[in-house]
Coordinates of C-alpha atoms in Angstrom, one line a residue:
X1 CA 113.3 67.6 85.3
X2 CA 112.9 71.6 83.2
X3 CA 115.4 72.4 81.0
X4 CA 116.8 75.2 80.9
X5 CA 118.0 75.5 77.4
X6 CA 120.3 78.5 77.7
X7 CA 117.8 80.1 79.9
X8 CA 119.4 82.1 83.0
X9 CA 119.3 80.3 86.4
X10 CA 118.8 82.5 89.7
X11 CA 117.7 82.0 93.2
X12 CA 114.3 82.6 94.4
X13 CA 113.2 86.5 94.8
X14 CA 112.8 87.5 98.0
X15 CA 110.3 90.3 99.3
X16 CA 111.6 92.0 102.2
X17 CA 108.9 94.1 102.4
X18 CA 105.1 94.2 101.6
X19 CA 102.1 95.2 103.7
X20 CA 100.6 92.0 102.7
X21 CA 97.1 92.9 104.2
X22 CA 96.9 96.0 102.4
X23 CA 97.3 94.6 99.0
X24 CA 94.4 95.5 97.0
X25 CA 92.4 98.2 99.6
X26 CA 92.9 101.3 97.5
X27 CA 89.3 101.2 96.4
X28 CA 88.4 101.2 100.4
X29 CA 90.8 103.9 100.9
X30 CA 90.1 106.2 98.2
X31 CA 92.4 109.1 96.8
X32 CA 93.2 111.3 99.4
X33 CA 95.7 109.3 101.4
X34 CA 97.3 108.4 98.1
X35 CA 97.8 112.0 97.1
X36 CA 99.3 112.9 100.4
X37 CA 101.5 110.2 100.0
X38 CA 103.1 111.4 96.7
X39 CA 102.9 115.2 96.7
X40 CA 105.1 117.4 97.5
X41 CA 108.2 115.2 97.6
X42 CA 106.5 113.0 100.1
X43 CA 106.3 115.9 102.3
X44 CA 102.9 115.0 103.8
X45 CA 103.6 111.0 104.6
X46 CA 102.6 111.2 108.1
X47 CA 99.3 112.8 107.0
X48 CA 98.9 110.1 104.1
X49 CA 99.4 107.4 107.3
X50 CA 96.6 109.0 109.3
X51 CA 94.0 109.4 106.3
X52 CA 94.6 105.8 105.6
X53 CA 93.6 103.9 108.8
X54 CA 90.4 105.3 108.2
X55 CA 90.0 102.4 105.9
X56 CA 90.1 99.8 108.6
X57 CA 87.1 100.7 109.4
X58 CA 85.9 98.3 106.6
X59 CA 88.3 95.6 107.3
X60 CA 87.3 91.9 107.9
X61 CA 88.6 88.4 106.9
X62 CA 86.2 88.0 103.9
X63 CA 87.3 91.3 102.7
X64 CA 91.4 90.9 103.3
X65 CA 91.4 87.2 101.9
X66 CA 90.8 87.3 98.6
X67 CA 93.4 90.1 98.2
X68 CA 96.2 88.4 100.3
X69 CA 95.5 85.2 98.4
X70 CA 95.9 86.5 94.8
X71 CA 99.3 88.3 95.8
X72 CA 100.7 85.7 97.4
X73 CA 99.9 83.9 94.1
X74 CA 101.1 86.3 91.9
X75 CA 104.7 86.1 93.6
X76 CA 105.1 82.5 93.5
X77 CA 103.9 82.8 89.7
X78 CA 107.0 85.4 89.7
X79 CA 109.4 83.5 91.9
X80 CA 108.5 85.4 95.0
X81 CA 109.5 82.5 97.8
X82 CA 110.4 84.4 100.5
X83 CA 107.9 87.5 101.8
X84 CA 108.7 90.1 104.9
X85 CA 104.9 90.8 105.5
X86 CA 104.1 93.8 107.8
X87 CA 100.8 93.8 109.4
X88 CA 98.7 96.5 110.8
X89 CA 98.3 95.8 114.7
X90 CA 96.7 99.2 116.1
X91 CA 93.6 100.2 117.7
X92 CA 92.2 100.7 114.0
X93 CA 93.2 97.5 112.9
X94 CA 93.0 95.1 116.0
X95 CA 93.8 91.7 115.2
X96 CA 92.3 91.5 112.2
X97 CA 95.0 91.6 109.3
X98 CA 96.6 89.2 111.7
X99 CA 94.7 87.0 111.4
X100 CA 93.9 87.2 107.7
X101 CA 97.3 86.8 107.1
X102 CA 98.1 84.2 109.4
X103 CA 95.3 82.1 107.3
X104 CA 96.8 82.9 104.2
X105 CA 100.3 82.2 105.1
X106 CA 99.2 78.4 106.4
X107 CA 97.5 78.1 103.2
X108 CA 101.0 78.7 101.4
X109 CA 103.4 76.7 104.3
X110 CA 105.8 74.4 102.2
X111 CA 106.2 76.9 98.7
X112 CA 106.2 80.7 100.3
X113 CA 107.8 81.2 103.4
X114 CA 105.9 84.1 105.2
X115 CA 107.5 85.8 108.2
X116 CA 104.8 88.0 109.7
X117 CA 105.9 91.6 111.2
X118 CA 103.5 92.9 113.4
X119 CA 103.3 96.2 112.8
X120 CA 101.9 99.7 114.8
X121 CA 101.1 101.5 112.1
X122 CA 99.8 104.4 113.6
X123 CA 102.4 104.4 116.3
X124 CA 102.8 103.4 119.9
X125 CA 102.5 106.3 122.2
X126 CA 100.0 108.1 119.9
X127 CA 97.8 105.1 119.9
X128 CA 97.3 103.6 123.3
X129 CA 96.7 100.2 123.4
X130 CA 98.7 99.0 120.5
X131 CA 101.6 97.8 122.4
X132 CA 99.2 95.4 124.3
X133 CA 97.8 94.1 120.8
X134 CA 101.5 93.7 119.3
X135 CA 102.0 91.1 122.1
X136 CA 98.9 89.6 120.8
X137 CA 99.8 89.4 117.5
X138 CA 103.1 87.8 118.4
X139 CA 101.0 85.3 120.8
X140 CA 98.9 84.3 117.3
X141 CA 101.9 83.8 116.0
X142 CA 103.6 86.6 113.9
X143 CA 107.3 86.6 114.1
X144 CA 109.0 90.1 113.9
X145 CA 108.4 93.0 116.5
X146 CA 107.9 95.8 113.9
X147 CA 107.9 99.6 114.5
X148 CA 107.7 102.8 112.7
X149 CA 109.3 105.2 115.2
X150 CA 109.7 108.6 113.2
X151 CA 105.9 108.9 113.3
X152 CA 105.8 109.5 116.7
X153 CA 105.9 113.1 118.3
X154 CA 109.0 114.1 118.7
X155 CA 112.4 112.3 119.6
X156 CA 111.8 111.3 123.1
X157 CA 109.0 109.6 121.7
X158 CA 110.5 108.5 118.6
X159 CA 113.3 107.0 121.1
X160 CA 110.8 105.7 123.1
X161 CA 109.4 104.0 120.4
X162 CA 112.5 102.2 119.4
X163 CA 113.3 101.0 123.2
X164 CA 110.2 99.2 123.5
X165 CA 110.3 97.4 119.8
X166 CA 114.0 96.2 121.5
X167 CA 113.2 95.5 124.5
X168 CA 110.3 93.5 123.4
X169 CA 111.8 91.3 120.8
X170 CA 114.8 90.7 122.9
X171 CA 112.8 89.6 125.7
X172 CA 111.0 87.2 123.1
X173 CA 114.1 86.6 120.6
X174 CA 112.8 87.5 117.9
X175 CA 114.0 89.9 115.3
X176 CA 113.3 93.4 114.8
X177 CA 112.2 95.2 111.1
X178 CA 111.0 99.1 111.5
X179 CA 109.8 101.6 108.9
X180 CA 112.6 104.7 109.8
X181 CA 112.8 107.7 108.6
X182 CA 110.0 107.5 105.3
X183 CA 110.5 111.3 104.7
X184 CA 113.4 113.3 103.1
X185 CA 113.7 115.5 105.9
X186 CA 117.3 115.5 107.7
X187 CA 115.7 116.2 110.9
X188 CA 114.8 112.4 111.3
X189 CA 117.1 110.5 113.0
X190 CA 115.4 107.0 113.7
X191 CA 117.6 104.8 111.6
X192 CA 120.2 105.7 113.6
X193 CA 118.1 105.1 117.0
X194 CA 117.4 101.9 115.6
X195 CA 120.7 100.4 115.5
X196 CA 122.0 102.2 118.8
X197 CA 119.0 100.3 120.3
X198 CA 120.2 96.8 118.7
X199 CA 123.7 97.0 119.7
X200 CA 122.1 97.9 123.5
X201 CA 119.8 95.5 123.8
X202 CA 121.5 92.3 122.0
X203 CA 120.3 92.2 118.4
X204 CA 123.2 92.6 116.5
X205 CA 122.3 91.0 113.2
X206 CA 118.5 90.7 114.0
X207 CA 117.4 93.6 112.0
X208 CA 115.9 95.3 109.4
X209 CA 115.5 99.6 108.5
X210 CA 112.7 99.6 105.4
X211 CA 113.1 102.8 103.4
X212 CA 115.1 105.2 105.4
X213 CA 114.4 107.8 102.8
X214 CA 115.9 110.6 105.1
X215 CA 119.5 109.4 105.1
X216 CA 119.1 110.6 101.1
X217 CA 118.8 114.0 102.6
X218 CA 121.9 113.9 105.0
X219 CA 125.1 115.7 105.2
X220 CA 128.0 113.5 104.8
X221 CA 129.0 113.6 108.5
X222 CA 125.8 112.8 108.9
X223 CA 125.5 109.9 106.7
X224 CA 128.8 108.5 107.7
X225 CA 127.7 108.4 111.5
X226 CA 124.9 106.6 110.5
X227 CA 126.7 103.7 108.5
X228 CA 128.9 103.6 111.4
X229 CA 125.9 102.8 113.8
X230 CA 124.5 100.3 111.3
X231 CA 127.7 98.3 110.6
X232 CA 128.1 97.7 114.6
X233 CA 124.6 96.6 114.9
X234 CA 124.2 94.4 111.5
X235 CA 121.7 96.9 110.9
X236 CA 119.7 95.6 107.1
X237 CA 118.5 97.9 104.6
X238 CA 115.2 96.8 102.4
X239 CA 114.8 100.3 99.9
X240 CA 111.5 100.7 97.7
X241 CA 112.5 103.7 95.7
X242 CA 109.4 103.0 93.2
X243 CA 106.7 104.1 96.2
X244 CA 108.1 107.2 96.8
X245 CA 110.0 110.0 95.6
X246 CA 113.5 109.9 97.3
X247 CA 115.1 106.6 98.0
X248 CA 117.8 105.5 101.0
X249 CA 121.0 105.8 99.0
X250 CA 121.4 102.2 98.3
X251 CA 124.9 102.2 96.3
X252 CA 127.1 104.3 99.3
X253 CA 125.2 101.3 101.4
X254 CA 126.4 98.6 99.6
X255 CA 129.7 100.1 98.9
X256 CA 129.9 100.3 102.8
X257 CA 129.3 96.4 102.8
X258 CA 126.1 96.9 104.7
X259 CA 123.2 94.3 103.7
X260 CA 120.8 95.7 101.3
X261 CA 117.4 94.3 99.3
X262 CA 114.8 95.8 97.6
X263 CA 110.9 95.0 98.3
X264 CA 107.3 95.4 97.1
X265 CA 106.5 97.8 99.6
X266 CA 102.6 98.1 98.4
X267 CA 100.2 96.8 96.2
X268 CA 97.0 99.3 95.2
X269 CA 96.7 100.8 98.2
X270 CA 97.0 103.9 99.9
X271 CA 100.8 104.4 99.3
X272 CA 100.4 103.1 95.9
X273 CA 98.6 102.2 92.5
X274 CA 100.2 99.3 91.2
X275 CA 102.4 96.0 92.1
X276 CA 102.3 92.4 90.7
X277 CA 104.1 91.5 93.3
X278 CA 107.2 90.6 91.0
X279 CA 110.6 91.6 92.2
X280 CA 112.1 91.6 88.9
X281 CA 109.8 94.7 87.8
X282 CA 110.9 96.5 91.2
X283 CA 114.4 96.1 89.9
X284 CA 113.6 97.1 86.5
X285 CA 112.2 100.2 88.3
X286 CA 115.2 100.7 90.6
X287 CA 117.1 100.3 87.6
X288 CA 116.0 103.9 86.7
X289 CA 114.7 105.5 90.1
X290 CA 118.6 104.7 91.7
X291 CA 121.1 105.4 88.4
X292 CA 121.7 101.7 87.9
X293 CA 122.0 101.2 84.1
X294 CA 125.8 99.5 83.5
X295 CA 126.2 96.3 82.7
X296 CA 127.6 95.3 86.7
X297 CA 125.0 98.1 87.8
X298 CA 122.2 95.0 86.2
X299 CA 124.1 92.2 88.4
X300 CA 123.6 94.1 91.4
X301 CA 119.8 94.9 90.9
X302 CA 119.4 90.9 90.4
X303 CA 121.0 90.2 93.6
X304 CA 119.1 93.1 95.6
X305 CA 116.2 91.0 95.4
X306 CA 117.6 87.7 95.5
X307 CA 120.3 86.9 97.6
X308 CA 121.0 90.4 98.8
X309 CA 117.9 90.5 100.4
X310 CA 118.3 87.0 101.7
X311 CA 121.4 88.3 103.6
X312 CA 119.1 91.2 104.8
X313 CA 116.2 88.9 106.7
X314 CA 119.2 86.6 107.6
X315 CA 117.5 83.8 105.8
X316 CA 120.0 80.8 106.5
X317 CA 120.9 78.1 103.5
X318 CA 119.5 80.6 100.7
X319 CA 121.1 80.1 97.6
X320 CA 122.3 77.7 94.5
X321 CA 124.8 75.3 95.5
X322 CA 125.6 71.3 94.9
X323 CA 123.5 69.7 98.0
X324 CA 121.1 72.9 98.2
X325 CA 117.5 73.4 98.9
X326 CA 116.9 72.8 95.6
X327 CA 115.1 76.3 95.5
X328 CA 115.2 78.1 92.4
X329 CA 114.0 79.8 88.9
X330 CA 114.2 79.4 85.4
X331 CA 114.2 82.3 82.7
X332 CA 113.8 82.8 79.2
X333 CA 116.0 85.3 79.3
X334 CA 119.4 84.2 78.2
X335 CA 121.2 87.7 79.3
X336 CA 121.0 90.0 82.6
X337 CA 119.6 92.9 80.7
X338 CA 116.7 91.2 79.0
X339 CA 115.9 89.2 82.3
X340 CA 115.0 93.0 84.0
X341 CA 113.8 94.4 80.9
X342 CA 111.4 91.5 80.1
X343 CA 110.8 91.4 83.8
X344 CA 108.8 87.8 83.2
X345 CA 107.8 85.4 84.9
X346 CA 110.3 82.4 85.1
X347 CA 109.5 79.4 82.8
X348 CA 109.7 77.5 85.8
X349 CA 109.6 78.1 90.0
X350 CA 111.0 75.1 91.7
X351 CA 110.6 74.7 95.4
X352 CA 112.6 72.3 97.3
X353 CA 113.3 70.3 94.1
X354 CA 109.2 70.6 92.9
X355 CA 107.8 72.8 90.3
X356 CA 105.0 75.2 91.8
X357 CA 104.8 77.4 89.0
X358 CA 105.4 76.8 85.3
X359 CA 104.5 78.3 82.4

């Protein structure tokens, strides 16, 4: 039994994405992909992306463990239950994040549900061979066919790009989560490729866009068409607005009724310095980065990485209800606006009716 003694009552938080086998690698990676990343209003992230699989190099399960571990701590110790973990698969990479993660996510079965993306970083067509070693990563046992399509050269690429991630998961049923669009540059259209590809091959509702930071940068005829394409396909939205210096614009989403969650995105690597892994300080953060201050403005934020982002990885059962899971978290904080200004850890983290993490 906890009591809650006043203390606010939410849902688990839910991470709808994290590159869970880069967490802790900026000392590998150094500064220069990280400064790539972040200047000139992200203008150079394709460039940060290419200094950063240099890293890899150095990668091996004694060295991605310990990292994964911690992190995967941290969020149950913040109420993190439910994690979206990309996962390099490319011809830097190989297998072996895979299967550093895979490990780490057995280690955790029964309190953190982990569903593994396996993810080209570095692209498909401009990295041959990594199609073959996404099939292997799904063989080992990852769960979503990832993509990042706008890194590719040009649009019949980019297109190309998206038709294979489709095809593939279709053939396999499985779901689909993509990295679209992660510059503010209205000449990239993936997002919208994305969910034309979803409705054409069968994936309606089996989805997920993460950061989309172009669609900021759209016309309204332009952004409109988009939002079309994703309502037909059940197209998700997961934003990180704290990585990066434009953001997807997450209120015309939701007003458009179209899912939307916030995520981790990174923790100390090449994209970025910090992260505890705690979904309540991303919100705190969004708070600012998005113009979401009012008192319903706070509501939303505590949804966007609870059951908001539930709704986005189509995570079936979430939620507080008589005859639930029994999955949930205790505050402190007796009001919205100190639980995201505290940003603390819960009191308690019960899983399926069990404490895991108390303090």
């Amino acid at each position: 039994m906890v009591a809650a003694d006043g203390g606010l009552v939410t849902e688990p938080c839910v991470d709808g994405h994290l590159h869970l086998d880069k967490v802790r690698t900026l000392p590998l990676a150094g500064e220069a992909a990280l400064a790539a990343y972040t200047a000139d209003g992200m203008a150079e992230s394709a460039v940060s992306i290419d200094l950063a699989s240099a890293v890899k190099a150095h990668w091996s399960l004694d060295r991605l463990l310990p990292g994964i571990r911690e992190v995967l701590q941290l969020g149950v110790e913040h109420g993190v239950l439910h994690v979206q973990a990309f996962v390099d698969v490319d011809s830097a990479a190989g297998l072996v994040g895979m299967e550093a993660v895979l490990t780490a996510r057995a280690e955790v079965a029964g309190v953190v549900d982990v569903s593994v993306v396996a993810f080209p970083q570095d692209g498909v067509l401009r990295d041959p061979g990594t199609a073959e070693l996404v099939e292997a990563a799904l063989d080992l046992g990852a769960d979503v066919v990832g993509g990042i399509p706008w890194i590719e050269d040009g649009e019949a690429d980019q297109r190309a790009h998206v038709e294979w991630a489709c095809t593939l998961a279709a053939r396999r049923g499985l779901r689909v989560a993509m990295l679209t669009d992660d510059a503010p540059d209205p000449a990239y259209r993936t997002t919208g490729m994305l969910a034309q590809a979803m409705v054409a091959h069968g994936l309606v509702g089996r989805g997920v866009a993460c950061h989309a930071r172009a669609l900021g940068s759209y016309d309204e005829a332009g952004l409109a068409e988009v939002v079309g394409q994703a309502r037909a396909a059940g197209l998700g939205f997961v934003s990180d607005p704290h990585t990066g210096g434009r953001a997807v614009p997450v209120r015309r989403l939701l007003a458009e009724g179209l899912p939307v969650g916030l995520g981790q995105d990174d923790v100390e690597d090449a994209y970025y310095p910090f992260g505890r892994h705690n979904l309540l300080e991303v919100a705190f953060l969004a708070a600012h980065l998005l113009e979401m201050r009012t008192a319903p403005d706070l509501e939303v934020l505590v949804d966007l990485v609870t059951t908001g982002a539930a709704r986005v990885l189509g995570l079936a059962g979430f939620g507080l209800r008589e005859g639930g899971p029994g999955d949930l978290l205790v505050h402190d904080a007796e009001r919205t606006v100190d639980l995201l200004a505290r940003h603390a850890a819960p009191r308690a983290v019960v899983r399926g009716g069990r404490v895991v993490a108390q303090r």
